[in-house]
CSV table of C-alpha atoms and ligand atoms in Angstrom, one decimal:
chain,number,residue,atom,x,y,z
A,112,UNK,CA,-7.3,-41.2,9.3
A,113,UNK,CA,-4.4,-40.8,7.7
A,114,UNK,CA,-4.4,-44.6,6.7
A,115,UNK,CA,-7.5,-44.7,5.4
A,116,UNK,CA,-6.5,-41.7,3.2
A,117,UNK,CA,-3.5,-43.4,1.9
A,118,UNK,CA,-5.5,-46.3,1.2
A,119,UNK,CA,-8.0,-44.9,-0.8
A,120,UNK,CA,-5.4,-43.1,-2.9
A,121,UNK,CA,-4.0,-46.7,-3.7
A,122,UNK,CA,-7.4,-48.2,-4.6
A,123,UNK,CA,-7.7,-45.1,-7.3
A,124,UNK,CA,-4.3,-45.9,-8.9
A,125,UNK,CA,-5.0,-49.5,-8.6
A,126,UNK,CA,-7.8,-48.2,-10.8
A,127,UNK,CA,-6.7,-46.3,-13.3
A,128,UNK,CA,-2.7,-47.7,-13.7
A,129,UNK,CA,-4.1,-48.9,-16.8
A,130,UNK,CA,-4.9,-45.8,-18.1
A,131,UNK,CA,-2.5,-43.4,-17.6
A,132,UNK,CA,0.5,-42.9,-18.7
A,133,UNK,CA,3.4,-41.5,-17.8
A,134,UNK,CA,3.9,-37.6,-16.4
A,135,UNK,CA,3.9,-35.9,-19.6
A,136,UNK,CA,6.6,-33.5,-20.5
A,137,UNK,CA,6.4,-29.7,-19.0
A,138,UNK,CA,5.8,-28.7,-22.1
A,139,UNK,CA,2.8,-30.5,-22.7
A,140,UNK,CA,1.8,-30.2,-19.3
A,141,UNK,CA,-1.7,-27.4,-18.7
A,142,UNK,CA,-1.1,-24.3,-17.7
A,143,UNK,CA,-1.0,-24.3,-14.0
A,144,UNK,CA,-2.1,-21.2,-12.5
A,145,UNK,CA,-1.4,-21.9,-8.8
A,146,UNK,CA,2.4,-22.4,-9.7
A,147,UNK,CA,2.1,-18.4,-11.3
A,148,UNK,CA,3.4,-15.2,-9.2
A,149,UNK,CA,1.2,-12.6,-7.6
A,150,UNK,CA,2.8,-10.1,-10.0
A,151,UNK,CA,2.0,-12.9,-13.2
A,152,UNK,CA,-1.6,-13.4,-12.2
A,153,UNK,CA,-2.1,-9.5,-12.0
A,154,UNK,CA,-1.2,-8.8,-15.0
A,155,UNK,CA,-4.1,-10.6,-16.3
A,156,UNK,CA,-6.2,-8.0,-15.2
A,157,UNK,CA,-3.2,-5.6,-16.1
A,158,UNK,CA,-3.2,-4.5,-11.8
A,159,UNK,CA,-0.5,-4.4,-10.8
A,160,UNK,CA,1.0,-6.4,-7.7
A,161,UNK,CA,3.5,-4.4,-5.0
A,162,UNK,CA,5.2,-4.2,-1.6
A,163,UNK,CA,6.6,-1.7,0.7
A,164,UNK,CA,10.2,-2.4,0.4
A,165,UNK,CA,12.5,-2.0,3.4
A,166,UNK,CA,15.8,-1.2,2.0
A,167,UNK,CA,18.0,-2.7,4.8
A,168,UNK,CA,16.5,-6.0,4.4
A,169,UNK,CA,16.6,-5.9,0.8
A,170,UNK,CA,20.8,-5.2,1.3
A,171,UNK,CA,21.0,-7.7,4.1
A,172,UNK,CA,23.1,-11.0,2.2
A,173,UNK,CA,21.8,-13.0,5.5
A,174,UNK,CA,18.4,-12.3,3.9
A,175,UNK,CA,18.3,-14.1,0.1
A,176,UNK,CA,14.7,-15.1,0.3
A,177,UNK,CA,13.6,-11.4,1.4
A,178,UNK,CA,15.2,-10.3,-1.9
A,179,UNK,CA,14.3,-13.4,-4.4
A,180,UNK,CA,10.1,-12.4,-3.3
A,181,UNK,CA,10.3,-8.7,-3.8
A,182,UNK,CA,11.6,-9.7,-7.3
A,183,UNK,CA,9.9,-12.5,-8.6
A,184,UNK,CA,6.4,-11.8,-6.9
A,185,UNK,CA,5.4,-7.6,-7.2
A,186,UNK,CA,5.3,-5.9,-10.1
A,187,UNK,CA,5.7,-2.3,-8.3
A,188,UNK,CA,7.3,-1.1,-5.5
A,189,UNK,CA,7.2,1.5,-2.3
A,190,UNK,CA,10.2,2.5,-0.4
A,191,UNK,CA,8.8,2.0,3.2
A,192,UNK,CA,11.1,4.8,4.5
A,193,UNK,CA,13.8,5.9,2.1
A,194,UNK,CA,11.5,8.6,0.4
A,195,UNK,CA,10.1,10.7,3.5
A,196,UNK,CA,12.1,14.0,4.0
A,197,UNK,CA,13.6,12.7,7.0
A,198,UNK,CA,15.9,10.6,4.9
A,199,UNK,CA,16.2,12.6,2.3
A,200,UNK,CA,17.5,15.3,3.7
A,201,UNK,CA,18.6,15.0,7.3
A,202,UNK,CA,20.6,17.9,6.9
A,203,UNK,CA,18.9,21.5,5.5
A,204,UNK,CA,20.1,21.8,2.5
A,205,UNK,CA,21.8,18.8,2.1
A,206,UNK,CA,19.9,16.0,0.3
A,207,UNK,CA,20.9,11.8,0.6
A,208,UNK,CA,19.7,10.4,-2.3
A,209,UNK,CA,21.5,7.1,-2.0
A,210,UNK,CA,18.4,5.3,-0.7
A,211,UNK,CA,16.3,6.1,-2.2
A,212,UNK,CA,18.2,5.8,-5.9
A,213,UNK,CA,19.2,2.2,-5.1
A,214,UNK,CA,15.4,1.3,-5.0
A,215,UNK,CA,14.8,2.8,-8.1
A,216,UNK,CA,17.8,1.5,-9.4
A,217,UNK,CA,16.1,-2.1,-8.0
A,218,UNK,CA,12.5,-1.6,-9.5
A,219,UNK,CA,14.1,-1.2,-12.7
A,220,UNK,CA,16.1,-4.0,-13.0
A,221,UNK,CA,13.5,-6.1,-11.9
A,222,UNK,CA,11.2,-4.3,-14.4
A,223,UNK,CA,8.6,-3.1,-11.4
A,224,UNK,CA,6.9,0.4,-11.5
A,225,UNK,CA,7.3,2.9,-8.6
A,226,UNK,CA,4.8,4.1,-6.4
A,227,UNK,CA,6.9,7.0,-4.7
A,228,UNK,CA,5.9,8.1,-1.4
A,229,UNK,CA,6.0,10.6,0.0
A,230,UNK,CA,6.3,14.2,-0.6
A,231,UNK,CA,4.0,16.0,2.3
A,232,UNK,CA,3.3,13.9,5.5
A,233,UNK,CA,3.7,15.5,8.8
A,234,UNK,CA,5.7,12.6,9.9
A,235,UNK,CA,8.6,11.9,9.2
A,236,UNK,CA,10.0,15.2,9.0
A,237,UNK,CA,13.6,16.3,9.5
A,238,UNK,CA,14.3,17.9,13.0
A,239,UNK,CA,15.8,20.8,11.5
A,240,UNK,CA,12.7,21.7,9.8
A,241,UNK,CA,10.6,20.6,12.9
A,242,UNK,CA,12.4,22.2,15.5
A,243,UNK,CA,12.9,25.7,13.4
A,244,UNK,CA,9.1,25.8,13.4
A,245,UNK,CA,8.9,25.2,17.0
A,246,UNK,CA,11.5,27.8,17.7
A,247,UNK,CA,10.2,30.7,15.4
A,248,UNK,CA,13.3,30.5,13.5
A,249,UNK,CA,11.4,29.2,10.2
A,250,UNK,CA,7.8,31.6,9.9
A,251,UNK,CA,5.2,30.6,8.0
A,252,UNK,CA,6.1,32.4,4.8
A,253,UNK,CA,9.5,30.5,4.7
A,254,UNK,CA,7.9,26.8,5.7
A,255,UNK,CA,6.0,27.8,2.3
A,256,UNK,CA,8.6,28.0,0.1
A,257,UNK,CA,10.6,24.9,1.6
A,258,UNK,CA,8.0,22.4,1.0
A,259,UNK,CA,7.5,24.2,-2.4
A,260,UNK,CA,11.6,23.5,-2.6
A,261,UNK,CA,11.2,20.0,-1.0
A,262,UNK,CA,8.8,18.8,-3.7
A,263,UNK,CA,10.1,20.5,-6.8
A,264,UNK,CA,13.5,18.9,-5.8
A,265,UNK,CA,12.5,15.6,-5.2
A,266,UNK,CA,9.8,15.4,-8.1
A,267,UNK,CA,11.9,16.3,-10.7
A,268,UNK,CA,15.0,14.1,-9.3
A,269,UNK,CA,12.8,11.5,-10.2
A,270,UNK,CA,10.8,12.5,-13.4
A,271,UNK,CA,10.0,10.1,-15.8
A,272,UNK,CA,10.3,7.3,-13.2
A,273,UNK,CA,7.9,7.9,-11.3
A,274,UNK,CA,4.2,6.0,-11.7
A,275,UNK,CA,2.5,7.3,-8.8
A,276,UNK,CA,3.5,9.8,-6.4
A,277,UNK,CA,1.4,10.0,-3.2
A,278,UNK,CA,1.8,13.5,-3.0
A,279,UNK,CA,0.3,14.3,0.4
A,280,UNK,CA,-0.7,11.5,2.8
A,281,UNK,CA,-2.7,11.6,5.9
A,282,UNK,CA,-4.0,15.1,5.6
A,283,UNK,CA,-7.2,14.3,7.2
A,284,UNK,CA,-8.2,13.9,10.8
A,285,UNK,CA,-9.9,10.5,12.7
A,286,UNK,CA,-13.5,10.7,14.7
A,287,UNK,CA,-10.9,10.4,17.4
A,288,UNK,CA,-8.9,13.5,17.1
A,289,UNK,CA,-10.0,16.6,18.8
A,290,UNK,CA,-11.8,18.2,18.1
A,291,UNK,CA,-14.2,15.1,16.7
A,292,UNK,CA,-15.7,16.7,13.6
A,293,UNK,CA,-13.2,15.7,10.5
A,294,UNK,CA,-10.9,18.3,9.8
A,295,UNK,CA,-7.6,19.0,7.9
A,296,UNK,CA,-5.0,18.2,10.7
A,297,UNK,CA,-1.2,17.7,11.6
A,298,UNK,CA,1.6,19.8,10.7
A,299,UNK,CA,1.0,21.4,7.5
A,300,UNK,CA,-2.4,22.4,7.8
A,301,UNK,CA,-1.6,24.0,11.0
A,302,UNK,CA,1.0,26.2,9.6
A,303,UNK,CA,-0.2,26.9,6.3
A,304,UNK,CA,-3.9,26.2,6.5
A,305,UNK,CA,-5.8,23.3,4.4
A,306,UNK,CA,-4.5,25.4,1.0
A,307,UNK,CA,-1.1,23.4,1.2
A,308,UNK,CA,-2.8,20.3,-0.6
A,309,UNK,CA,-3.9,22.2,-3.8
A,310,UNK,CA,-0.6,23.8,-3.6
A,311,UNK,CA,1.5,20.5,-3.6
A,312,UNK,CA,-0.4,18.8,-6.3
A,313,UNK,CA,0.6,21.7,-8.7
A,314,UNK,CA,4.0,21.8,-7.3
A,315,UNK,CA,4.3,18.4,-8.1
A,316,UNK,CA,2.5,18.6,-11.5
A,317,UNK,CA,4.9,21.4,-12.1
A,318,UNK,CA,7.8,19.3,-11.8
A,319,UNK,CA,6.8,16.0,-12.7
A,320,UNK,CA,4.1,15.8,-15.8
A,321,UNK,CA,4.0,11.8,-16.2
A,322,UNK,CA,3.4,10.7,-12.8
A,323,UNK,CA,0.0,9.9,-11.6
A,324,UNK,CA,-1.0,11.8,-8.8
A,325,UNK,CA,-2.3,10.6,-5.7
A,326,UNK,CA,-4.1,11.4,-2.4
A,327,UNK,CA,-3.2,9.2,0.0
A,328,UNK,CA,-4.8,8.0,3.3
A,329,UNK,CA,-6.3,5.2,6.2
A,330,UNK,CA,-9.3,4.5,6.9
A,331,UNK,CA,-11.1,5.2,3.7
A,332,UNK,CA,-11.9,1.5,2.6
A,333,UNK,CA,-16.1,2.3,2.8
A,334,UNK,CA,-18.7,5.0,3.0
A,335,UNK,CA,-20.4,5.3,6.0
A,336,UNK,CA,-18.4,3.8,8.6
A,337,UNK,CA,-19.4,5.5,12.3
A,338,UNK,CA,-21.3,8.9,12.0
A,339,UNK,CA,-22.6,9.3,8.5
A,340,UNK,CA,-21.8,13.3,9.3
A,341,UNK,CA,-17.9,12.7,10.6
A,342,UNK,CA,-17.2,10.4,7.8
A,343,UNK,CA,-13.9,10.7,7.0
A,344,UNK,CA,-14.5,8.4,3.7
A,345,UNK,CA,-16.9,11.4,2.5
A,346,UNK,CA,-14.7,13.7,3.7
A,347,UNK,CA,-11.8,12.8,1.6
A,348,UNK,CA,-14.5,12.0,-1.6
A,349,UNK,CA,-15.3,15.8,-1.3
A,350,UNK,CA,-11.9,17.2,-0.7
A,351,UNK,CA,-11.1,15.6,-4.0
A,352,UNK,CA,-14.2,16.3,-6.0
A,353,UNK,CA,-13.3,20.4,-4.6
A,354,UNK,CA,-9.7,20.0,-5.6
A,355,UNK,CA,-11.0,18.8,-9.2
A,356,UNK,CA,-13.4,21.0,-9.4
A,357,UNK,CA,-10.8,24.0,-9.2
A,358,UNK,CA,-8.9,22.6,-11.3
A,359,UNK,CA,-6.1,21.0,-9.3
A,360,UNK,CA,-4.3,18.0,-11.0
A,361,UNK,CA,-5.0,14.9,-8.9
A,362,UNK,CA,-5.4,11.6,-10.4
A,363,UNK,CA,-5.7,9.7,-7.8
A,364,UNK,CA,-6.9,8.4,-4.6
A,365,UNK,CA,-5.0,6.3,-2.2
A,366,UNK,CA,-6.9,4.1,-0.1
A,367,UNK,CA,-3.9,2.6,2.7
A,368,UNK,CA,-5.7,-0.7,3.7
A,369,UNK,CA,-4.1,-0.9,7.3
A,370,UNK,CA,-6.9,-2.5,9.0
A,371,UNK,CA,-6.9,-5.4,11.9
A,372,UNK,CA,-8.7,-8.6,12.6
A,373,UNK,CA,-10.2,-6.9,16.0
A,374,UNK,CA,-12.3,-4.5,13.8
A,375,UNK,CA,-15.2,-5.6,12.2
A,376,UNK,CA,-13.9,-4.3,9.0
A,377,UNK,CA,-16.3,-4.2,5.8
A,378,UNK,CA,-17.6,-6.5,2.9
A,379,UNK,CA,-16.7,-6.7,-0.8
A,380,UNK,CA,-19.3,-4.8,-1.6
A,381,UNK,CA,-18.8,-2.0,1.0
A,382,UNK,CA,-14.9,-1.8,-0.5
A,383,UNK,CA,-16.2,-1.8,-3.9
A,384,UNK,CA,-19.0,0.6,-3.3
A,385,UNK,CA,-16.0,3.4,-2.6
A,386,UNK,CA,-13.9,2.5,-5.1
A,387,UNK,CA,-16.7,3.0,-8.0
A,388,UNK,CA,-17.7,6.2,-6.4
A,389,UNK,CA,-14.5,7.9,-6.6
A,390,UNK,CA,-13.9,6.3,-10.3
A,391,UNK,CA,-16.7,8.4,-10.8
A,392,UNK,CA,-15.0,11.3,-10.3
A,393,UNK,CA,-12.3,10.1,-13.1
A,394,UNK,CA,-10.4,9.2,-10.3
A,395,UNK,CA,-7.8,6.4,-10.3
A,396,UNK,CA,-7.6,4.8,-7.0
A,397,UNK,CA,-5.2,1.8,-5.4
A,398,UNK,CA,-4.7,-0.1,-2.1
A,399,UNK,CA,-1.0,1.3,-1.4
A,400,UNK,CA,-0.3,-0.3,2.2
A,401,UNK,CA,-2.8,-3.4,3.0
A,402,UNK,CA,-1.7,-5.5,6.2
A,403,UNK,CA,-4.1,-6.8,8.5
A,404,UNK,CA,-2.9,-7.2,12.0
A,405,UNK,CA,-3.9,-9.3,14.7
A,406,UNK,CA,-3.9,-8.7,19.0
A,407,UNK,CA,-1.1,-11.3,19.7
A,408,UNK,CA,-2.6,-12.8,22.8
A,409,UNK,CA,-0.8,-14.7,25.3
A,410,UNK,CA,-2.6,-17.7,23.8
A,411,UNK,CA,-1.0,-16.4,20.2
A,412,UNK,CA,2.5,-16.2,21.8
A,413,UNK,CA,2.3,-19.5,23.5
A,414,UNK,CA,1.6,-21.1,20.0
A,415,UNK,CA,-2.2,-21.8,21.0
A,416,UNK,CA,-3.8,-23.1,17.5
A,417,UNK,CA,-7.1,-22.3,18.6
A,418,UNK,CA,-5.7,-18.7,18.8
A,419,UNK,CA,-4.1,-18.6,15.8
A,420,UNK,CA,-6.1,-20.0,13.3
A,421,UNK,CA,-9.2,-17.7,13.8
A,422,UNK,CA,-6.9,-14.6,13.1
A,423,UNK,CA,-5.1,-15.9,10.1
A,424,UNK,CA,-8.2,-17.0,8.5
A,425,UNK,CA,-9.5,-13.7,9.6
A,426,UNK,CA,-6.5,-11.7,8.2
A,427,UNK,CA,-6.9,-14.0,4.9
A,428,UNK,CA,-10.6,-12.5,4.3
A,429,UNK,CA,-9.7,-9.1,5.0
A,430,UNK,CA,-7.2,-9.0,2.2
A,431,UNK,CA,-9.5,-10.8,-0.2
A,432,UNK,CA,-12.3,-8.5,0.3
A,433,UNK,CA,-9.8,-5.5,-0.4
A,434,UNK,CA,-8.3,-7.5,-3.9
A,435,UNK,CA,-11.7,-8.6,-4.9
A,436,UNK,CA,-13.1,-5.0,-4.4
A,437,UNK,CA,-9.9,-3.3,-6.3
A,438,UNK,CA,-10.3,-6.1,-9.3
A,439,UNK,CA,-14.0,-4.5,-9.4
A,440,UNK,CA,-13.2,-1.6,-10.1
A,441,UNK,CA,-11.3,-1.1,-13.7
A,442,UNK,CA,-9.7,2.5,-12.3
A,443,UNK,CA,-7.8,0.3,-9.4
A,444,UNK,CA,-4.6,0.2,-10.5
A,445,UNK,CA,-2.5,-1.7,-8.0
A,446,UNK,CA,-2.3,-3.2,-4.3
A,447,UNK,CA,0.7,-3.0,-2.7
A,448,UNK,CA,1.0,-4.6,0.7
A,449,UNK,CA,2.7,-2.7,3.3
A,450,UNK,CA,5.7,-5.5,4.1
A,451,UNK,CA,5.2,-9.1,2.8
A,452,UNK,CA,6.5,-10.9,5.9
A,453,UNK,CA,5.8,-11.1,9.2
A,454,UNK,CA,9.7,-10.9,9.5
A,455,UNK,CA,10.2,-7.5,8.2
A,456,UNK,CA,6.3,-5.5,8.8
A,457,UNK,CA,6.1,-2.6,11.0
A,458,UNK,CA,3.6,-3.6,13.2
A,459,UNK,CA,5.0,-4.9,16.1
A,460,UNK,CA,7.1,-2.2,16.1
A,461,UNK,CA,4.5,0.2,16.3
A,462,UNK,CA,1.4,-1.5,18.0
A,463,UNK,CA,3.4,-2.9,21.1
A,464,UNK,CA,0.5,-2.0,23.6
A,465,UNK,CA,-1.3,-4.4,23.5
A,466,UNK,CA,1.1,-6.6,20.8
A,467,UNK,CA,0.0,-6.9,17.5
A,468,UNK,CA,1.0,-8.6,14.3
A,469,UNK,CA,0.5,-11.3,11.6
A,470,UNK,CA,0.1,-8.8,9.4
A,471,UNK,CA,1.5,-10.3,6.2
A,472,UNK,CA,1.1,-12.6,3.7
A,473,UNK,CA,4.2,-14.8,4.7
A,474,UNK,CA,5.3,-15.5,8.3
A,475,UNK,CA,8.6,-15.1,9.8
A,476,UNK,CA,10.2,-17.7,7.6
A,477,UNK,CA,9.2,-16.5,4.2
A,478,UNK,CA,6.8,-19.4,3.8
A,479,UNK,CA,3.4,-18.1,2.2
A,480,UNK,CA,-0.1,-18.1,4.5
A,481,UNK,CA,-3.5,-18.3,4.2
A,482,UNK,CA,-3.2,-14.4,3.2
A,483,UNK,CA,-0.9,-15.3,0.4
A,484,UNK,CA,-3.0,-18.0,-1.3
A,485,UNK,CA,-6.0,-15.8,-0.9
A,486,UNK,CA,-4.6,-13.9,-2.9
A,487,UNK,CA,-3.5,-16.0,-5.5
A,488,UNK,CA,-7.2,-17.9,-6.0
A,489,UNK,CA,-9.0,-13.8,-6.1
A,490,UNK,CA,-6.6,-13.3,-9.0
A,491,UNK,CA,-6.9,-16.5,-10.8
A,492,UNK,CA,-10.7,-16.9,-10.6
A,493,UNK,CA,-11.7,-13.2,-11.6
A,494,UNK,CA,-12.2,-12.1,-15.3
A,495,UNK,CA,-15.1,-10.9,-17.4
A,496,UNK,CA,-17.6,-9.3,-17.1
A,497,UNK,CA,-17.2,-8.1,-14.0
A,498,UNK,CA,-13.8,-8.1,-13.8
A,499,UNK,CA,-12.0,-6.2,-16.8
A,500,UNK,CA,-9.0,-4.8,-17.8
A,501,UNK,CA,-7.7,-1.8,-16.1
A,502,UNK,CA,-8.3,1.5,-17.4
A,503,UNK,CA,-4.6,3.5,-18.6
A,504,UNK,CA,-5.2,7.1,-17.2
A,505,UNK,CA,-3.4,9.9,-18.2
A,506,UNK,CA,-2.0,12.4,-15.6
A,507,UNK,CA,-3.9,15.2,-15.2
A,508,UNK,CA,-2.5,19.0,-16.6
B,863,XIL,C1,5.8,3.4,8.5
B,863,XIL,C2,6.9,2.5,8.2
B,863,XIL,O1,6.4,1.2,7.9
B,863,XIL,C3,7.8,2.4,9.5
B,863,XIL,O2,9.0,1.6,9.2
B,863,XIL,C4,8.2,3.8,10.0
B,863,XIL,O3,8.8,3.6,11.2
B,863,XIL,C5,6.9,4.6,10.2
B,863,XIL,O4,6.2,4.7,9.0
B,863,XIL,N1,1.2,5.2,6.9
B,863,XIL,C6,2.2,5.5,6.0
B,863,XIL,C7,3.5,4.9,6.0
B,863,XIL,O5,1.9,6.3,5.0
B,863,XIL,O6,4.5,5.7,5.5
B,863,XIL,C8,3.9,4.3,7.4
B,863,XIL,O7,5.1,3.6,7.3
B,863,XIL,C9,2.7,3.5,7.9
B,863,XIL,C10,1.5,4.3,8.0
């Protein structure tokens, strides 16, 4: 096989030595768009290309090629932890902004925008501020006027540098929760009722007036997913459409893009469906945190091909459908995936039973997969008509 192949590459240059000449100059060279950056080929389309960054691995100096990718291949980043309030301010009253400053500091030089995330999660939340709850030392009243505190504070730290803020992430339940029927869940909405979102949008508006806005969540990638009454897709869409009805500045929606090659997932035109729908509320929207994990069998961990190839193929068309669907759609301003290698992503930390991972678009030794060049080809062979420019929204007052 590979004989014959060699051979019949000899035959053709037998052929043609005639003809050609030399390997012309770079210069004269055509434009090759395969040799181009993720963050390069976005730009064509004026989306923009980003990653979750993990700040330690971005200071480790063992860890060149982690750093070299971040800059040369996004053109907006995420801090993957440094923003939550945890970090911020471990201590009440008492906020670290080193961080989270060094990956501004980083974006800029390497001329990237930042997606800042994130002001109200119920993860992620200092102990002193969980634990006061819990022990009736912090009412309701005062956990009012510390998130009110928390957001001015961080917003307006980072005015001006901000391009989108998810402002409140995962404030929505799953068909799985209890009670089933979709509701406003977690922390927040406990203590303060499902009034906290409107209230931190125009907290943040209040201290930030250039950043876009966003809504942030999982599991919204299609309509009609399970239940058409429980679902949660149509459950955000009308929590928006209310909150813009009354006049509450969001400009965006979030769509995460954690999904897993185990799930059977959605098409192009599923993904694009939702994305056109909430455009057509004037909404921005973006794919903030896309990986696409895999079960890691015992066949997977003993190196079994025929294991492996089905899920990285599988984990390839998963992130193509979500990049085709967001070039679709002129109001889709970036994708950012969640991690870029299978060296530095957060899923086998946090799927461990069963394993899971291959989530990225590099393995463990920075070297580019199926997922990567996916990629690549859905931004180089895209463009008019369907395809266009991206829209430049202006935040919302
Ligand atoms: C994850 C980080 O990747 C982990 O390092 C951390 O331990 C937990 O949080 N949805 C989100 C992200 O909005 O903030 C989460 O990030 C992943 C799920």
């Amino acid at each position: 096989m590979m004989l014959r192949r060699w051979m019949a590459a000899g035959l053709v240059a037998v052929a043609t030595a005639g003809v050609l000449n030399a390997v012309p100059a770079a210069a004269e060279r055509p434009y090759d768009p395969t040799a181009q950056s993720l963050r390069a080929l976005g730009q064509r389309h004026g989306l923009y290309v980003g990653t979750a960054v993990d700040m330690a691995a971005l200071a480790d100096p063992a860890e060149p090629r982690y750093r070299e990718i971040v800059r040369d291949e996004f053109s907006t980043v995420t801090a993957e932890n440094v923003m939550k309030w945890e970090s911020l301010e471990p201590t009440r009253g008492s906020y670290d902004w080193s961080a989270a400053d060094e990956l501004v500091a980083t974006a800029r030089r390497n001329g990237q925008k930042v997606r800042g995330h994130v002001l109200v999660w119920h993860s992620q939340l200092p102990k002193w501020l969980t634990d006061g709850v819990a022990d009736g030392s912090i009412d309701n009243t005062e956990l009012r006027s510390i998130l009110r505190r928390h957001i001015t504070t961080v917003a307006s730290r980072y005015r001006g540098k901000i391009w989108q803020w998810d402002v409140v992430n995962e404030a929505v339940s799953d068909p799985w929760d209890t009670p089933s029927t979709l509701h406003y869940k977690g922390f927040w909405a406990e203590h303060l009722g499902p009034g906290y979102v409107a209230d931190a949008f125009r907290w943040a508006r209040a201290a930030d007036p250039t950043a876009l806005l966003f809504y942030n969540d999982y599991n919204i990638e299609a309509f009609g997913s399970g239940d058409p009454a429980n679902d949660k897709t149509q459950f955000v869409y009308d929590m928006v459409k209310g909150l813009l009805a009354r006049g509450v500045p969001v400009d965006g929606v979030g769509s995460q893009g954690h999904l897993g090659t185990q799930y059977g997932n959605y098409d192009t035109l599923q993904v694009a469906d939702a994305l056109h729908r909430f455009a057509g509320l004037g909404l921005s929207t973006a794919f903030t945190e896309v990986d696409v994990r895999s079960r890691l069998t015992d066949g997977v961990q003993a190196g079994d091909s025929e294991e492996i190839n089905p899920r990285l193929q599988a984990s390839a068309a998963n992130f193509h459908v979500l990049l085709q669907a967001c070039l679709a759609e002129p109001r889709c301003l970036s994708f950012t995936v969640w991690g870029f290698t299978d060296r530095h992503s957060w899923v086998p930390g946090t799927f461990d039973d069963p394993p899971q991972g291959l989530a990225t678009i590099y393995d463990e030794n920075y070297q580019p997969k199926r997922a990567y060049q996916v990629m690549k080809a859905d931004l180089i062979y895209a463009g008019p008509p369907y395809v266009r420019m991206r829209a430049t929204p202006k935040p919302r007052r």
